[in-house]
Amino acid sequence: GAGVSQTPSNKVTEKGKYVELRCDPISGHTALYWYRQSLGQGPEFLIYFQGTGAADDSGLPNDRFFAVRPEGSVSTLKIQRTERGDSAMYLCASSHQGNTEAFFGQGTRLTVV
Amino acid sequence: ELKVEQNPLFLSMQEGKNYTIYCNYSTTSDRLYWYRQDPGKSLESLFVLLSNGAVKQEGRLMASLDTKARLSTLHITAAVHDLSATYFCAVDKGSGNTPLVFGKGTRLSVIA
C-alpha cells in the first residue's frame, strides 16, 4: 500500500480482555517496528521484526504482550489480560532493508476501562 | 543504555520570533531524526541527519548534527502558528534497521 496502515484506529476494551492490533507495512519493507506512546511522552520501543522473526523484543514490558509477523508482512500485536496502564497510542513503523528511514502509521489508540 | 534528552520540553513563542530546540544523546549513534506530531496524530518525518556537520533545511525549520558533542539542534526561524506541534528527536540504537530511542518531545506553541 501507499503507507503503513494500522487497524483499528481506536479500540476501547474492558480490563482483563484480550486485544489484537494490526499493522500492514509498506509493501516490500522487511523491517517492522512497534512502539507505544503514553500521553505526554515520546514513543517507546516494544519489538522489531526483520522479516518473519523478532530481531529485538527487549522493549516488551511483560509476558502479556506478544507480537507475530508470520509471513513477513502484516504484523499483529497481542495483549492479554489488559490493564488500565496499557492505555496508550500504539504506533507501527516499517522500513526497507538498507534504507535508514522508518515510516510510521497513524497508530491505534487503545483505551482500557 | 542510550538516552535522548530534549530541551526545552515546553516552548511558547511569539509569531515572528526565532528559537532553537536542543537534543542531546548519550552514546555514539549513526543517525538522528526529527519528527513532528500534531495532537492525536502519528509522527511526520522532518529530517534525517546522517553525518557529523549535517545541516538540513525545510521552510522555517533547520536541523543540524554535531556527532562529537552528541548534539542536534532544530532551529525555528520567524515562527508561524502552523508550526505549533510537538517535536521529537530520535536516535538509532545502532547501525542498519535498528529501533529508535526518542526524546520526551518539545511541545511548541506559537502565539500571535
Short mmCIF file of C-alpha atoms in Angstrom, two decimals:
data_model
loop_
_atom_site.label_atom_id
_atom_site.label_comp_id
_atom_site.label_asym_id
_atom_site.label_seq_id
_atom_site.Cartn_x
_atom_site.Cartn_y
_atom_site.Cartn_z
CA GLY A 1 0.00 0.00 0.00
CA ALA A 2 0.91 3.66 -0.10
CA GLY A 3 1.70 3.90 3.58
CA VAL A 4 1.73 1.99 6.85
CA SER A 5 -1.82 1.07 7.78
CA GLN A 6 -2.93 0.31 11.33
CA THR A 7 -6.28 -1.05 12.42
CA PRO A 8 -8.35 -0.31 14.32
CA SER A 9 -7.66 3.39 14.74
CA ASN A 10 -9.36 3.33 18.13
CA LYS A 11 -10.05 0.45 20.49
CA VAL A 12 -11.85 0.57 23.81
CA THR A 13 -11.75 -2.60 25.85
CA GLU A 14 -12.54 -3.71 29.36
CA LYS A 15 -9.84 -4.53 31.87
CA GLY A 16 -8.86 -8.17 31.64
CA LYS A 17 -9.86 -8.62 27.99
CA TYR A 18 -7.63 -9.69 25.11
CA VAL A 19 -6.90 -7.34 22.21
CA GLU A 20 -5.16 -7.57 18.85
CA LEU A 21 -3.74 -4.61 16.99
CA ARG A 22 -2.87 -4.95 13.33
CA CYS A 23 -0.14 -3.32 11.26
CA ASP A 24 0.12 -3.51 7.47
CA PRO A 25 3.55 -2.17 6.46
CA ILE A 26 4.59 -0.52 3.23
CA SER A 27 4.88 -3.17 0.54
CA GLY A 28 8.40 -4.55 0.30
CA HIS A 29 9.56 -3.25 3.67
CA THR A 30 11.30 -6.03 5.53
CA ALA A 31 11.74 -4.24 8.86
CA LEU A 32 8.73 -3.59 11.09
CA TYR A 33 8.65 -1.88 14.49
CA TRP A 34 6.08 -1.49 17.25
CA TYR A 35 6.22 1.46 19.65
CA ARG A 36 3.98 2.56 22.49
CA GLN A 37 3.36 6.21 23.30
CA SER A 38 1.76 7.27 26.55
CA LEU A 39 0.17 10.70 26.88
CA GLY A 40 2.77 13.44 27.01
CA GLN A 41 5.68 11.07 26.37
CA GLY A 42 7.84 10.07 23.44
CA PRO A 43 7.30 6.73 21.72
CA GLU A 44 8.94 3.76 23.45
CA PHE A 45 10.22 0.78 21.53
CA LEU A 46 8.43 -2.54 22.00
CA ILE A 47 9.59 -5.02 19.34
CA TYR A 48 11.33 -5.10 15.96
CA PHE A 49 10.91 -7.67 13.19
CA GLN A 50 13.29 -8.35 10.35
CA GLY A 51 11.26 -10.49 8.00
CA THR A 52 9.25 -13.05 9.97
CA GLY A 53 11.47 -13.18 13.02
CA ALA A 54 11.62 -10.88 16.02
CA ALA A 55 15.11 -9.41 15.88
CA ASP A 56 14.70 -7.49 19.14
CA ASP A 57 11.83 -7.89 21.62
CA SER A 58 13.60 -6.26 24.53
CA GLY A 59 11.00 -3.49 24.81
CA LEU A 60 8.01 -5.72 25.52
CA PRO A 61 7.03 -4.78 29.09
CA ASN A 62 5.92 -8.25 30.24
CA ASP A 63 4.65 -11.61 29.05
CA ARG A 64 1.13 -10.28 28.47
CA PHE A 65 2.48 -8.66 25.29
CA PHE A 66 3.26 -10.70 22.22
CA ALA A 67 3.67 -9.92 18.52
CA VAL A 68 3.81 -12.01 15.38
CA ARG A 69 4.60 -11.49 11.72
CA PRO A 70 4.06 -14.96 10.22
CA GLU A 71 4.51 -14.13 6.53
CA GLY A 72 6.93 -11.25 6.86
CA SER A 73 4.34 -8.63 6.01
CA VAL A 74 1.35 -7.93 8.29
CA SER A 75 2.07 -7.93 12.00
CA THR A 76 -0.27 -8.34 14.95
CA LEU A 77 0.44 -7.07 18.44
CA LYS A 78 -1.44 -9.10 21.02
CA ILE A 79 -2.14 -8.02 24.57
CA GLN A 80 -3.59 -10.48 27.07
CA ARG A 81 -5.42 -9.60 30.29
CA THR A 82 -5.32 -5.90 29.52
CA GLU A 83 -4.74 -3.44 32.34
CA ARG A 84 -5.62 0.25 32.57
CA GLY A 85 -1.91 1.06 32.37
CA ASP A 86 -1.84 -0.43 28.86
CA SER A 87 -3.88 2.52 27.62
CA ALA A 88 -1.72 4.35 25.08
CA MET A 89 -1.19 5.04 21.40
CA TYR A 90 0.41 2.04 19.72
CA LEU A 91 2.49 3.01 16.70
CA CYS A 92 3.81 0.78 13.96
CA ALA A 93 6.61 1.71 11.55
CA SER A 94 8.31 -0.02 8.65
CA SER A 95 11.50 0.46 6.69
CA HIS A 96 13.24 -1.07 3.72
CA GLN A 97 16.34 -3.09 4.43
CA GLY A 98 19.34 -0.88 3.86
CA ASN A 99 17.20 2.26 3.99
CA THR A 100 17.63 4.35 7.08
CA GLU A 101 14.22 5.91 7.39
CA ALA A 102 11.19 4.28 9.02
CA PHE A 103 7.68 5.43 8.15
CA PHE A 104 5.01 5.49 10.82
CA GLY A 105 1.37 4.50 10.62
CA GLN A 106 -1.46 6.55 12.11
CA GLY A 107 -1.48 4.49 15.26
CA THR A 108 -4.09 2.64 17.29
CA ARG A 109 -5.34 4.43 20.36
CA LEU A 110 -6.07 1.78 22.98
CA THR A 111 -8.19 2.64 25.99
CA VAL A 112 -8.66 0.09 28.75
CA VAL A 113 -11.60 0.89 31.02
CA GLU B 1 21.96 2.47 27.65
CA LEU B 2 21.19 5.11 25.07
CA LYS B 3 19.38 8.15 26.47
CA VAL B 4 17.99 11.06 24.49
CA GLU B 5 17.22 14.35 26.17
CA GLN B 6 15.41 17.30 24.67
CA ASN B 7 15.07 20.79 25.97
CA PRO B 8 13.02 22.69 26.45
CA LEU B 9 10.07 20.36 26.97
CA PHE B 10 7.60 23.21 26.59
CA LEU B 11 8.06 26.30 24.47
CA SER B 12 5.70 29.18 23.95
CA MET B 13 6.91 31.66 21.40
CA GLN B 14 5.52 34.64 19.57
CA GLU B 15 4.95 34.66 15.87
CA GLY B 16 7.92 36.06 14.01
CA LYS B 17 10.48 35.08 16.64
CA ASN B 18 13.38 32.65 16.35
CA TYR B 19 14.19 29.82 18.72
CA THR B 20 16.25 26.62 18.98
CA ILE B 21 15.34 23.22 20.38
CA TYR B 22 18.20 21.05 21.63
CA CYS B 23 18.64 17.30 21.54
CA ASN B 24 21.45 15.56 23.42
CA TYR B 25 22.14 11.83 23.30
CA SER B 26 24.35 9.72 25.48
CA THR B 27 26.19 7.26 23.22
CA THR B 28 27.60 7.16 19.72
CA SER B 29 24.95 6.75 17.08
CA ASP B 30 24.83 6.68 13.28
CA ARG B 31 21.65 8.59 12.65
CA LEU B 32 19.44 11.23 14.18
CA TYR B 33 15.86 12.00 13.21
CA TRP B 34 13.46 14.84 13.84
CA TYR B 35 9.71 14.22 13.80
CA ARG B 36 6.65 16.41 14.18
CA GLN B 37 3.48 15.22 15.87
CA ASP B 38 0.15 17.03 15.91
CA PRO B 39 -2.29 16.26 18.75
CA GLY B 40 -3.81 12.80 18.39
CA LYS B 41 -1.85 12.11 15.22
CA SER B 42 1.10 9.98 14.24
CA LEU B 43 4.67 11.05 13.56
CA GLU B 44 5.66 13.01 10.49
CA SER B 45 9.29 12.74 9.46
CA LEU B 46 11.02 16.12 9.17
CA PHE B 47 14.75 15.44 8.88
CA VAL B 48 17.22 12.56 8.80
CA LEU B 49 20.78 13.55 9.74
CA LEU B 50 23.42 11.03 8.80
CA SER B 51 26.82 12.55 9.46
CA ASN B 52 28.74 14.99 11.58
CA GLY B 53 28.13 18.55 10.45
CA ALA B 54 24.98 17.65 8.52
CA VAL B 55 22.59 20.55 8.10
CA LYS B 56 19.16 20.31 6.53
CA GLN B 57 16.53 22.98 5.99
CA GLU B 58 12.87 22.87 5.10
CA GLY B 59 10.92 26.10 5.17
CA ARG B 60 11.30 27.77 8.57
CA LEU B 61 12.97 24.75 10.15
CA MET B 62 16.68 23.92 10.07
CA ALA B 63 18.30 20.92 11.73
CA SER B 64 21.97 20.28 12.39
CA LEU B 65 24.05 17.49 13.88
CA ASP B 66 27.31 17.53 15.84
CA THR B 67 28.23 13.90 16.50
CA LYS B 68 31.28 14.78 18.56
CA ALA B 69 29.18 16.77 21.01
CA ARG B 70 26.30 14.28 20.59
CA LEU B 71 24.03 17.23 19.97
CA SER B 72 21.43 18.13 17.40
CA THR B 73 19.54 21.38 17.12
CA LEU B 74 16.25 22.28 15.47
CA HIS B 75 16.15 25.98 14.71
CA ILE B 76 12.89 27.77 14.06
CA THR B 77 13.01 30.98 12.07
CA ALA B 78 10.22 33.57 12.14
CA ALA B 79 7.71 31.22 13.75
CA VAL B 80 4.15 30.99 12.47
CA HIS B 81 1.10 29.47 14.15
CA ASP B 82 1.13 26.44 11.83
CA LEU B 83 4.37 25.29 13.44
CA SER B 84 2.57 24.61 16.73
CA ALA B 85 3.07 20.89 17.43
CA THR B 86 5.26 18.53 19.43
CA TYR B 87 8.73 17.92 18.01
CA PHE B 88 10.67 14.75 18.78
CA CYS B 89 14.25 13.85 18.14
CA ALA B 90 15.17 10.19 17.92
CA VAL B 91 18.44 8.32 17.66
CA ASP B 92 19.25 4.92 16.22
CA LYS B 93 20.40 2.35 18.78
CA GLY B 94 22.95 1.08 16.29
CA SER B 95 23.55 0.74 12.58
CA GLY B 96 21.16 -0.59 9.99
CA ASN B 97 17.49 -1.21 10.69
CA THR B 98 17.54 -0.78 14.43
CA PRO B 99 14.92 0.67 16.74
CA LEU B 100 14.82 4.33 17.62
CA VAL B 101 15.17 5.88 21.06
CA PHE B 102 13.05 9.02 21.34
CA GLY B 103 13.34 12.10 23.45
CA LYS B 104 10.34 13.23 25.51
CA GLY B 105 9.44 15.82 22.90
CA THR B 106 9.20 19.60 22.85
CA ARG B 107 5.67 20.96 22.84
CA LEU B 108 5.77 24.15 20.81
CA SER B 109 3.02 26.73 20.93
CA VAL B 110 3.27 29.71 18.62
CA ILE B 111 1.09 32.60 19.68
CA ALA B 112 0.14 35.82 17.92
#
